[in-house]
């Protein structure tokens, strides 16, 4: 029986698991598909993750070899890397494990965001470069880069930060920080309100793509607030890509699923 292992932690990973379980309303029903197993793997970073349908496993595999062993030991026939575009290490591990274990791999990656007229974006290669440029752009920053990378901004004592993350961040982080615990998707009106009430004058974001967190970009544009956009890291070469769940389903259909 086909066994799909989805490396998850994203909306798209959950969407694919739902579609394969037949729960996606706008997608072909599971009745059209042969019997199959689906396992979603989560890193375990979020305390109360929203679990997708199908089987789930939580925690690292112990590097690419550990992942390859897991794939072989559990009869995985198809591997889908649906991790976040910034989960750089896992994407490389998936590429290596796919070769070692001899199973086909697809990267399901949402398209990057593109600026539109009215946006003032400053693209930087990483968090360190963002922290260097940030004081030139504003003094009250809305930091939406996740709770793991706050150390890069810890030295910016003169700035004030609103940090939004799913779970509480841990030090090191900037001294003048207010933490807002929230899980997307976020609506445009709420984002406008957030910028207004906290008198935000610069937004910092990873180029995560997707619609769940995009309204902050619209709100920033409307308010004339500059946005520091952290570019995506490099991805392994030669891995086929899908940019949506239907595309991923097509790929699965094409590799004898
Ligand atoms: P990472 O740096 O690429 O991965 C670090 C280690 O975490 C990997 O070596 C692996 O451990 C483990 N890991 C990562 N994803 C895993 C998965 N889906 N299942 C099992 N183990 C996994 O990743 P990260 O940036 O820490 O992100 C961790 C997770 O959070 C990812 O699943 C990602 O989709 C999600 N996420 C990340 C971001 C972000 O901005 N980075 C944002 C939203 C969601 P082993 O080597 O032991 O296998």
XYZ file of N, CA and C and ligand atoms in Angstrom:
819
model
N 0.853 -1.197 0.000
C 0.000 0.000 0.000
C 0.892 1.252 0.000
N 0.573 2.263 -0.845
C 1.371 3.494 -0.816
C 1.349 4.127 0.584
N 2.467 4.652 0.980
C 2.577 5.326 2.285
C 3.282 6.667 2.059
N 2.536 7.747 2.236
C 3.092 9.093 2.022
C 3.563 9.649 3.359
N 4.816 10.055 3.426
C 5.304 10.761 4.611
C 5.388 12.245 4.276
N 4.593 13.043 4.999
C 4.592 14.497 4.795
C 5.418 15.124 5.912
N 6.480 15.820 5.533
C 7.236 16.584 6.532
C 6.503 17.901 6.686
N 5.926 18.121 7.867
C 4.914 19.170 7.989
C 5.320 20.385 8.799
N 4.306 20.983 9.413
C 4.513 22.212 10.176
C 3.985 23.431 9.450
N 3.211 23.213 8.382
C 2.686 24.327 7.589
C 1.216 24.090 7.248
N 0.568 25.171 6.796
C -0.818 25.072 6.336
C -0.911 24.098 5.161
N 0.088 24.169 4.268
C 0.054 23.327 3.073
C 0.177 21.846 3.440
N 1.009 21.545 4.436
C 1.178 20.148 4.867
C -0.146 19.609 5.394
N -0.801 20.440 6.192
C -2.105 20.026 6.742
C -3.126 19.882 5.611
N -3.072 20.820 4.654
C -3.995 20.769 3.516
C -3.813 19.493 2.709
N -2.582 19.077 2.530
C -2.328 17.860 1.762
C -2.831 16.635 2.526
N -2.564 16.607 3.827
C -3.049 15.476 4.644
C -4.577 15.413 4.598
N -5.208 16.577 4.654
C -6.680 16.618 4.597
C -7.179 16.147 3.242
N -6.507 16.602 2.190
C -6.933 16.205 0.844
C -6.776 14.696 0.667
N -5.687 14.149 1.180
C -5.472 12.705 1.026
C -6.444 11.906 1.886
N -6.939 12.551 2.946
C -7.945 11.880 3.796
C -9.345 12.091 3.232
N -9.441 12.887 2.167
C -10.752 13.139 1.573
C -11.511 14.245 2.261
N -10.828 15.009 3.143
C -11.514 16.054 3.903
C -11.559 17.387 3.167
N -10.767 17.537 2.094
C -10.769 18.803 1.347
C -12.019 18.882 0.482
N -12.847 19.878 0.678
C -14.142 19.924 -0.007
C -13.991 20.177 -1.504
N -12.968 20.959 -1.898
C -12.844 21.323 -3.300
C -11.899 20.395 -4.067
N -11.508 19.297 -3.449
C -10.540 18.413 -4.088
C -11.165 17.053 -4.384
N -10.541 16.284 -5.288
C -11.100 14.971 -5.607
C -11.268 14.129 -4.340
N -12.328 13.382 -4.261
C -12.615 12.639 -3.025
C -11.697 11.430 -2.903
N -11.561 10.938 -1.676
C -10.669 9.817 -1.426
C -11.180 8.558 -2.121
N -12.476 8.555 -2.480
C -13.039 7.374 -3.116
C -12.322 7.069 -4.435
N -11.817 8.140 -5.088
C -11.165 7.967 -6.376
C -9.732 7.451 -6.215
N -9.273 7.409 -5.003
C -7.874 7.075 -4.773
C -7.737 5.658 -4.208
N -6.691 4.939 -4.557
C -6.529 3.605 -3.964
C -6.238 3.727 -2.470
N -6.400 2.648 -1.685
C -6.098 2.728 -0.250
C -4.645 3.168 -0.046
N -4.425 3.997 0.932
C -3.067 4.477 1.172
C -2.934 4.896 2.634
N -1.675 4.992 3.075
C -1.384 5.510 4.420
C -0.777 6.890 4.278
N -1.091 7.764 5.233
C -0.475 9.092 5.252
C 0.037 9.357 6.664
N 1.300 9.710 6.758
C 1.856 10.114 8.058
C 2.389 11.528 7.929
N 2.010 12.394 8.866
C 2.594 13.737 8.912
C 3.599 13.783 10.052
N 4.765 14.314 9.757
C 5.801 14.451 10.776
C 5.954 15.918 11.184
N 5.943 16.166 12.482
C 6.127 17.524 13.009
C 7.397 17.563 13.849
N 8.045 18.729 13.818
C 9.314 18.851 14.551
C 9.095 18.853 16.057
N 7.932 19.323 16.498
C 7.672 19.391 17.937
C 7.992 20.745 18.536
N 8.090 21.767 17.685
C 8.416 23.112 18.186
C 7.222 23.782 18.865
N 6.000 23.481 18.371
C 4.795 24.139 18.881
C 4.170 23.260 19.962
N 3.774 23.904 21.069
C 3.287 23.126 22.226
C 1.995 22.374 21.946
N 1.018 23.050 21.347
C -0.256 22.394 21.046
C -0.543 22.477 19.557
N 0.140 21.685 18.758
C -0.051 21.818 17.311
C -1.454 21.366 16.893
N -1.933 21.963 15.806
C -3.199 21.510 15.213
C -2.843 20.268 14.400
N -3.331 19.110 14.836
C -2.918 17.873 14.174
C -3.762 17.601 12.931
N -3.128 17.168 11.852
C -3.866 16.859 10.621
C -4.498 15.474 10.715
N -5.410 15.149 9.780
C -5.921 13.782 9.759
C -4.816 12.807 9.342
N -5.039 11.548 9.551
C -4.023 10.540 9.243
C -3.145 10.317 10.457
N -2.044 9.598 10.251
C -1.132 9.336 11.363
C -0.198 10.528 11.550
N 0.259 10.713 12.773
C 1.247 11.768 13.014
C 2.389 11.213 13.867
N 3.547 11.793 13.671
C 4.689 11.506 14.549
C 5.356 12.839 14.845
N 5.928 12.945 16.043
C 6.474 14.244 16.455
C 7.916 14.082 16.937
N 8.785 14.972 16.435
C 10.181 14.980 16.866
C 11.132 14.706 15.713
N 12.396 15.108 15.891
C 13.403 14.926 14.847
C 13.687 13.444 14.585
N 14.317 13.178 13.438
C 14.645 11.807 13.040
C 16.097 11.467 13.366
N 16.870 12.479 13.747
C 18.289 12.247 13.978
C 19.082 12.396 12.683
N 18.799 13.454 11.926
C 19.568 13.726 10.705
C 19.033 12.956 9.509
N 19.671 13.193 8.326
C 19.180 12.579 7.087
C 19.199 11.054 7.106
N 20.206 10.493 7.744
C 20.286 9.014 7.804
C 19.151 8.459 8.649
N 18.847 9.178 9.756
C 17.731 8.756 10.616
C 16.412 8.819 9.864
N 16.274 9.851 9.044
C 15.054 9.995 8.237
C 14.966 8.863 7.202
N 16.106 8.581 6.573
C 16.126 7.496 5.572
C 15.768 6.164 6.237
N 16.291 5.928 7.436
C 15.972 4.681 8.156
C 14.477 4.609 8.445
N 13.911 5.744 8.895
C 12.482 5.782 9.241
C 11.651 5.468 7.999
N 12.051 6.056 6.899
C 11.345 5.853 5.624
C 11.345 4.357 5.271
N 12.512 3.744 5.374
C 12.618 2.315 5.029
C 11.856 1.446 6.017
N 12.043 1.731 7.321
C 11.431 0.892 8.368
C 9.908 0.951 8.336
N 9.351 2.070 7.842
C 7.894 2.236 7.871
C 7.263 2.105 6.483
N 8.021 1.582 5.545
C 7.463 1.319 4.209
C 6.968 2.571 3.503
N 7.645 3.698 3.727
C 7.230 4.942 3.043
C 7.559 4.811 1.554
N 6.587 5.169 0.715
C 6.785 5.063 -0.739
C 6.929 6.439 -1.394
N 6.421 7.494 -0.730
C 6.475 8.844 -1.287
C 6.784 9.824 -0.167
N 7.735 10.697 -0.420
C 8.141 11.674 0.590
C 7.765 13.073 0.091
N 7.075 13.848 0.943
C 6.724 15.229 0.564
C 7.308 16.176 1.611
N 8.203 17.027 1.156
C 8.767 18.043 2.048
C 7.844 19.258 2.004
N 6.965 19.325 2.985
C 6.023 20.465 3.048
C 6.378 21.327 4.247
N 7.652 21.358 4.603
C 8.082 22.199 5.722
C 8.052 23.664 5.294
N 8.171 24.528 6.275
C 8.172 25.975 6.030
C 9.363 26.343 5.138
N 9.191 27.362 4.246
C 10.298 27.741 3.357
C 11.593 28.079 4.110
N 11.483 28.405 5.397
C 12.689 28.731 6.170
C 13.210 27.544 6.990
N 12.579 26.385 6.850
C 13.088 25.179 7.526
C 14.152 24.561 6.617
N 15.275 25.252 6.541
C 16.303 24.971 5.539
C 16.945 23.592 5.728
N 17.268 23.294 6.994
C 17.993 22.044 7.234
C 17.160 20.838 6.830
N 15.872 20.884 7.206
C 15.022 19.721 6.960
C 14.864 19.461 5.471
N 14.829 20.513 4.666
C 14.688 20.323 3.220
C 15.913 19.604 2.649
N 17.099 19.955 3.148
C 18.305 19.255 2.690
C 18.324 17.808 3.190
N 17.847 17.608 4.424
C 17.789 16.237 4.950
C 16.845 15.384 4.105
N 15.724 15.984 3.709
C 14.746 15.247 2.912
C 15.367 14.843 1.575
N 16.110 15.776 0.963
C 16.730 15.486 -0.335
C 17.720 14.326 -0.208
N 18.513 14.351 0.848
C 19.508 13.285 1.032
C 18.822 11.951 1.344
N 17.820 12.009 2.225
C 17.133 10.769 2.623
C 16.416 10.133 1.437
N 15.900 10.970 0.545
C 15.186 10.436 -0.616
C 16.134 9.615 -1.489
N 17.372 10.094 -1.641
C 18.359 9.370 -2.447
C 18.780 8.087 -1.724
N 19.072 8.231 -0.433
C 19.554 7.073 0.342
C 18.496 5.969 0.392
N 17.243 6.361 0.632
C 16.181 5.361 0.786
C 15.554 4.967 -0.558
N 15.864 5.738 -1.609
C 15.340 5.398 -2.940
C 13.846 5.626 -3.089
N 13.319 6.694 -2.437
C 11.898 7.025 -2.625
C 11.796 8.415 -3.266
N 10.778 8.617 -4.118
C 10.638 9.934 -4.764
C 10.267 11.016 -3.760
N 10.796 12.210 -4.016
C 10.568 13.357 -3.122
C 9.965 14.516 -3.904
N 8.971 15.151 -3.290
C 8.397 16.387 -3.823
C 8.536 17.476 -2.766
N 8.886 18.681 -3.188
C 8.865 19.822 -2.263
C 7.576 20.605 -2.512
N 6.744 20.694 -1.501
C 5.506 21.491 -1.603
C 5.796 22.826 -0.933
N 5.969 23.845 -1.769
C 6.427 25.144 -1.259
C 5.539 26.254 -1.793
N 4.929 27.019 -0.892
C 4.081 28.126 -1.355
C 4.933 29.202 -2.026
N 4.379 29.859 -3.055
C 5.162 30.887 -3.752
C 5.569 32.027 -2.814
N 6.697 32.629 -3.127
C 7.174 33.780 -2.345
C 6.239 34.963 -2.570
N 6.254 35.916 -1.636
C 5.459 37.135 -1.800
C 6.128 38.050 -2.825
N 5.304 38.833 -3.498
C 5.828 39.818 -4.454
C 5.318 41.198 -4.046
N 6.176 42.226 -4.094
C 5.701 43.567 -3.756
C 4.748 44.090 -4.822
N 3.845 44.954 -4.417
C 2.932 45.610 -5.363
C 3.132 47.114 -5.206
N 2.627 47.912 -6.177
C 2.818 49.362 -6.072
C 2.326 49.881 -4.711
N 3.125 50.733 -4.111
C 2.773 51.277 -2.799
C 3.577 50.632 -1.677
N 4.154 49.467 -1.952
C 4.980 48.806 -0.936
C 6.348 49.464 -0.855
N 6.895 49.547 0.366
C 8.286 49.957 0.532
C 9.005 48.797 1.204
N 9.555 47.926 0.396
C 10.211 46.726 0.916
C 11.724 46.875 0.843
N 12.370 46.365 1.853
C 13.830 46.281 1.866
C 14.155 44.807 2.037
N 14.745 44.205 1.010
C 15.051 42.776 1.091
C 16.437 42.567 1.672
N 16.536 41.642 2.614
C 17.831 41.312 3.209
C 17.994 39.789 3.201
N 19.254 39.321 3.240
C 19.453 37.870 3.098
C 19.153 37.060 4.353
N 19.260 37.680 5.532
C 19.052 36.882 6.750
C 18.708 37.786 7.948
N 18.491 37.152 9.090
C 18.081 37.895 10.293
C 19.152 38.888 10.733
N 20.414 38.502 10.591
C 21.503 39.390 11.012
C 21.492 40.684 10.196
N 21.332 40.535 8.905
C 21.281 41.719 8.030
C 20.041 42.557 8.354
N 18.955 41.899 8.726
C 17.731 42.627 9.086
C 17.987 43.473 10.333
N 18.644 42.893 11.334
C 18.923 43.613 12.583
C 19.862 44.798 12.336
N 20.754 44.652 11.379
C 21.689 45.746 11.062
C 20.963 46.936 10.438
N 20.038 46.635 9.546
C 19.360 47.702 8.803
C 18.194 48.321 9.582
N 17.624 47.540 10.487
C 16.373 47.939 11.153
C 16.388 49.340 11.786
N 17.411 49.722 12.567
C 17.384 51.049 13.205
C 17.340 52.197 12.205
N 17.748 51.957 10.958
C 17.676 53.020 9.934
C 16.253 53.216 9.424
N 15.374 52.249 9.687
C 14.031 52.295 9.100
C 12.938 52.703 10.078
N 13.175 52.543 11.362
C 12.137 52.888 12.330
C 12.617 52.656 13.755
N 11.704 52.901 14.711
C 12.085 52.712 16.119
C 11.093 51.819 16.868
N 9.926 51.571 16.268
C 8.920 50.691 16.887
C 8.588 49.597 15.868
N 9.179 48.416 16.097
C 9.113 47.358 15.084
C 8.110 46.277 15.452
N 7.380 45.840 14.441
C 6.517 44.662 14.582
C 7.328 43.498 14.003
N 7.746 42.603 14.894
C 8.665 41.530 14.517
C 7.874 40.231 14.387
N 7.790 39.716 13.160
C 6.958 38.535 12.918
C 7.796 37.381 12.365
N 9.050 37.338 12.790
C 9.968 36.340 12.231
C 9.981 35.042 13.035
N 9.105 34.922 14.025
C 9.066 33.697 14.830
C 9.898 33.830 16.084
N 9.617 32.952 17.052
C 10.262 33.126 18.356
C 11.702 32.626 18.381
N 12.132 31.883 17.324
C 13.454 31.266 17.374
C 14.594 32.236 17.023
N 14.300 33.292 16.261
C 15.407 34.121 15.769
C 15.582 35.443 16.479
N 15.015 35.572 17.689
C 15.010 36.887 18.346
C 16.391 37.343 18.806
N 17.294 36.384 18.996
C 18.634 36.733 19.474
C 19.304 37.739 18.543
N 19.008 37.648 17.258
C 19.640 38.549 16.279
C 19.332 40.008 16.597
N 18.188 40.262 17.257
C 17.752 41.639 17.526
C 18.047 42.076 18.973
N 18.647 41.168 19.740
C 18.805 41.388 21.183
C 19.636 42.614 21.523
N 20.537 43.012 20.628
C 21.407 44.149 20.924
C 20.775 45.503 20.624
N 19.562 45.524 20.091
C 18.956 46.796 19.677
C 18.190 47.430 20.851
N 18.954 47.945 21.815
C 18.374 48.444 23.066
C 17.499 49.672 22.894
N 17.744 50.440 21.857
C 16.997 51.694 21.712
C 15.661 51.503 21.016
N 15.470 50.337 20.436
C 14.220 50.111 19.704
C 13.188 49.440 20.598
N 11.922 49.594 20.223
C 10.833 48.911 20.906
C 10.270 47.863 19.935
N 9.934 46.677 20.474
C 9.487 45.595 19.604
C 8.141 45.025 20.045
N 7.292 44.783 19.091
C 6.127 43.941 19.304
C 6.448 42.615 18.614
N 6.543 41.556 19.423
C 6.891 40.238 18.879
C 5.642 39.368 18.885
N 5.301 38.831 17.728
C 4.145 37.931 17.676
C 4.626 36.510 17.379
N 4.202 35.570 18.243
C 4.588 34.175 18.014
C 3.528 33.249 18.605
N 3.558 31.984 18.166
C 2.561 31.015 18.631
C 2.823 30.658 20.102
N 4.065 30.344 20.419
C 4.453 30.058 21.805
C 5.370 31.157 22.316
N 5.467 31.269 23.632
C 6.272 32.341 24.232
C 7.751 32.191 23.862
N 8.376 33.305 23.432
C 9.809 33.244 23.124
C 10.641 33.213 24.398
N 11.878 32.769 24.239
C 12.801 32.746 25.382
C 13.983 33.647 25.082
N 14.626 34.182 26.149
C 15.801 35.026 25.917
C 16.890 34.217 25.199
N 17.841 34.881 24.549
C 17.973 36.329 24.451
C 16.982 36.953 23.466
N 16.478 38.132 23.893
C 15.625 38.923 23.010
C 15.795 40.396 23.398
N 15.307 41.318 22.578
C 15.509 42.729 22.913
C 14.873 43.092 24.259
N 15.478 44.039 24.954
C 15.006 44.417 26.300
C 13.594 44.993 26.235
N 13.378 45.891 25.280
C 12.075 46.570 25.200
C 11.165 45.800 24.237
N 10.585 44.722 24.770
C 9.776 43.839 23.933
C 8.432 43.563 24.574
N 7.382 43.668 23.771
C 6.071 43.190 24.213
C 5.749 41.962 23.368
N 5.298 40.900 24.037
C 5.022 39.656 23.316
C 3.525 39.479 23.137
N 3.152 39.115 21.923
C 1.750 38.859 21.607
C 1.656 37.404 21.141
N 0.983 36.557 21.936
C 0.865 35.148 21.553
C -0.362 34.969 20.679
N -0.149 34.520 19.469
C -1.271 34.366 18.528
C -0.863 33.406 17.418
N -1.870 32.692 16.913
C -1.648 31.765 15.802
C -2.481 32.235 14.605
N -1.877 32.334 13.423
C -2.604 32.782 12.241
C -3.695 31.811 11.863
N -4.518 32.096 10.860
C -4.444 33.267 9.993
C -4.881 34.558 10.680
N -4.370 35.679 10.157
C -4.671 36.991 10.712
C -5.448 37.823 9.688
N -6.456 38.556 10.157
C -7.299 39.357 9.255
C -6.755 40.761 9.085
N -7.147 41.388 7.985
C -6.631 42.717 7.642
C -7.023 43.761 8.688
N -8.278 43.734 9.127
C -8.717 44.757 10.083
C -7.921 44.643 11.394
N -7.676 43.405 11.840
C -6.892 43.206 13.066
C -5.452 43.696 12.891
N -4.903 43.475 11.707
C -3.523 43.908 11.452
C -3.429 45.434 11.427
N -4.432 46.069 10.818
C -4.470 47.545 10.806
C -4.487 48.069 12.244
N -5.367 47.472 13.036
C -5.552 47.881 14.425
C -4.253 47.710 15.231
N -3.602 46.599 14.983
C -2.353 46.304 15.693
C -1.284 47.359 15.387
N -1.146 47.700 14.117
C -0.145 48.709 13.727
C -0.464 50.054 14.352
N -1.780 50.351 14.360
C -2.209 51.654 14.876
C -1.984 51.746 16.383
N -2.516 50.779 17.126
C -2.488 50.896 18.594
C -1.058 50.818 19.147
N -0.195 50.123 18.445
C 1.180 50.008 18.950
C 2.120 51.020 18.287
N 1.563 51.888 17.474
C 2.328 52.940 16.779
C 3.575 52.338 16.087
N 3.322 51.255 15.369
C 4.403 50.569 14.649
C 4.879 51.440 13.485
N 6.217 51.540 13.318
C 6.711 52.294 12.168
C 7.611 51.466 11.252
N 7.780 50.171 11.562
C 8.499 49.279 10.643
C 8.055 47.833 10.927
N 7.902 47.066 9.848
C 7.496 45.656 9.969
C 8.657 44.771 9.529
N 8.890 43.697 10.276
C 9.934 42.744 9.883
C 9.291 41.381 9.664
N 9.550 40.796 8.505
C 8.948 39.502 8.196
C 9.883 38.638 7.365
N 9.717 37.328 7.506
C 10.367 36.423 6.552
C 9.496 36.392 5.298
N 10.073 36.067 4.168
C 9.286 35.925 2.941
C 8.621 34.539 2.962
N 7.666 34.410 3.867
C 7.043 33.101 4.066
C 6.083 32.750 2.938
N 5.467 33.747 2.323
C 4.475 33.474 1.285
C 3.165 32.998 1.895
N 2.179 32.795 1.033
C 0.884 32.293 1.498
C -0.031 33.407 1.950
N -1.299 33.047 2.153
C -2.297 34.070 2.470
C -2.530 34.258 3.967
N -2.160 33.254 4.781
C -2.516 33.301 6.205
C -1.905 34.494 6.933
N -0.717 34.912 6.517
C -0.060 36.013 7.229
C 0.191 37.217 6.311
N -0.415 37.210 5.130
C -0.175 38.301 4.171
C -0.864 39.622 4.526
N -1.996 39.635 5.244
C -2.662 40.922 5.515
C -1.773 41.952 6.219
N -0.763 41.517 6.953
C 0.134 42.501 7.593
C 0.849 43.336 6.533
N 1.119 42.732 5.366
C 1.796 43.460 4.286
C 0.871 44.530 3.712
N -0.405 44.178 3.593
C -1.391 45.149 3.100
C -1.532 46.290 4.096
N -1.629 45.944 5.371
C -1.786 46.969 6.407
C -0.581 47.911 6.422
N 0.620 47.356 6.247
C 1.834 48.183 6.228
C 1.816 49.115 5.017
N 1.413 48.578 3.868
C 1.347 49.388 2.646
C 0.385 50.550 2.842
N -0.795 50.255 3.373
C -1.808 51.296 3.579
C -1.302 52.404 4.491
N -0.486 52.013 5.475
C -0.001 52.999 6.455
C 1.329 53.613 6.042
N 1.860 53.205 4.903
C 3.143 53.744 4.451
C 4.310 53.295 5.312
N 4.156 52.117 5.925
C 5.213 51.605 6.812
C 6.194 50.747 6.009
N 7.511 50.978 6.168
C 8.472 50.137 5.453
C 8.482 48.706 5.995
N 8.813 47.765 5.107
C 8.845 46.353 5.492
C 10.225 45.780 5.207
N 10.807 45.178 6.228
C 12.072 44.468 6.046
C 11.715 43.018 5.740
N 12.038 42.586 4.524
C 11.665 41.237 4.095
C 12.914 40.356 4.045
N 12.906 39.293 4.823
C 14.059 38.390 4.831
C 13.882 37.350 3.728
N 14.846 37.307 2.824
C 14.767 36.398 1.676
C 14.819 34.942 2.112
N 14.268 34.091 1.276
C 14.270 32.661 1.558
C 15.667 32.068 1.435
N 15.956 31.063 2.231
C 17.250 30.402 2.082
C 17.269 29.522 0.824
N 18.465 29.086 0.433
C 18.567 28.229 -0.754
C 17.920 26.872 -0.473
N 17.483 26.234 -1.547
C 16.858 24.909 -1.414
C 17.707 23.890 -2.170
N 17.575 22.617 -1.829
C 18.358 21.608 -2.540
C 18.005 21.581 -4.029
N 19.017 21.363 -4.854
C 18.777 21.344 -6.302
C 18.149 20.023 -6.743
N 17.406 20.104 -7.837
C 16.926 18.877 -8.491
C 15.711 18.233 -7.851
N 15.091 18.905 -6.887
C 13.890 18.329 -6.259
C 12.660 18.928 -6.945
N 11.755 18.086 -7.471
C 10.557 18.651 -8.099
C 9.734 19.438 -7.097
N 9.102 20.504 -7.587
C 8.354 21.384 -6.681
C 6.899 21.467 -7.069
N 6.039 21.610 -6.071
C 4.628 21.942 -6.280
C 4.369 23.188 -5.450
N 3.501 24.065 -5.957
C 3.251 25.292 -5.199
C 1.872 25.288 -4.547
N 1.143 24.183 -4.700
C -0.186 24.112 -4.084
C -0.526 22.646 -3.823
N -1.554 22.437 -3.009
C -1.977 21.069 -2.692
C -2.459 20.327 -3.953
N -3.294 20.942 -4.813
C -3.692 20.225 -6.031
C -2.494 19.810 -6.895
N -1.474 20.676 -6.969
C -0.273 20.310 -7.734
C 0.432 19.117 -7.103
N 0.450 19.085 -5.788
C 1.088 17.960 -5.087
C 0.311 16.667 -5.350
N -1.003 16.759 -5.373
C -1.830 15.570 -5.663
C -1.557 15.072 -7.084
N -1.374 16.010 -8.014
C -1.052 15.625 -9.394
C 0.275 14.885 -9.444
N 1.237 15.387 -8.697
C 2.552 14.741 -8.677
C 2.413 13.313 -8.140
N 1.656 13.183 -7.047
C 1.469 11.851 -6.465
C 0.830 10.911 -7.486
N -0.142 11.441 -8.209
C -0.821 10.614 -9.216
C 0.163 10.192 -10.308
N 1.118 11.070 -10.593
C 2.073 10.800 -11.672
C 3.204 9.870 -11.279
N 3.384 9.639 -9.989
C 4.471 8.724 -9.573
C 3.865 7.454 -8.977
N 2.879 6.947 -9.696
C 2.290 5.642 -9.399
C 1.743 5.544 -7.990
N 1.047 6.596 -7.570
C 0.453 6.567 -6.240
C -0.797 5.714 -6.260
P 15.059 23.172 10.400
O 16.038 24.133 10.960
O 15.092 22.911 8.951
O 15.189 21.767 11.119
C 15.894 21.573 12.315
C 15.678 20.147 12.772
O 14.326 19.970 13.218
C 15.854 19.126 11.658
O 17.201 18.801 11.498
C 15.009 17.982 12.167
O 15.676 17.239 13.177
C 13.867 18.688 12.852
N 12.698 18.863 11.986
C 12.368 19.942 11.218
N 11.194 19.763 10.611
C 10.770 18.535 10.987
C 9.603 17.791 10.709
N 8.629 18.269 9.915
N 9.487 16.548 11.274
C 10.447 16.075 12.097
N 11.568 16.745 12.405
C 11.722 17.960 11.866
O 13.578 23.594 10.803
P 13.031 24.785 11.734
O 13.216 26.066 11.012
O 13.589 24.583 13.122
O 11.474 24.447 11.703
C 10.966 23.379 12.470
C 9.536 23.089 12.014
O 8.721 24.247 12.187
C 9.446 22.674 10.556
O 8.693 21.493 10.506
C 8.745 23.821 9.865
O 7.857 23.384 8.862
C 8.015 24.534 11.003
N 8.014 26.000 10.828
C 9.190 26.670 10.675
C 9.168 28.034 10.505
C 10.454 28.810 10.280
O 10.363 30.048 10.101
N 11.619 28.188 10.270
C 7.949 28.727 10.497
C 6.764 28.005 10.645
C 6.811 26.641 10.805
P 16.485 15.882 12.836
O 17.712 16.316 12.112
O 16.720 15.294 14.167
O 15.572 15.045 11.973
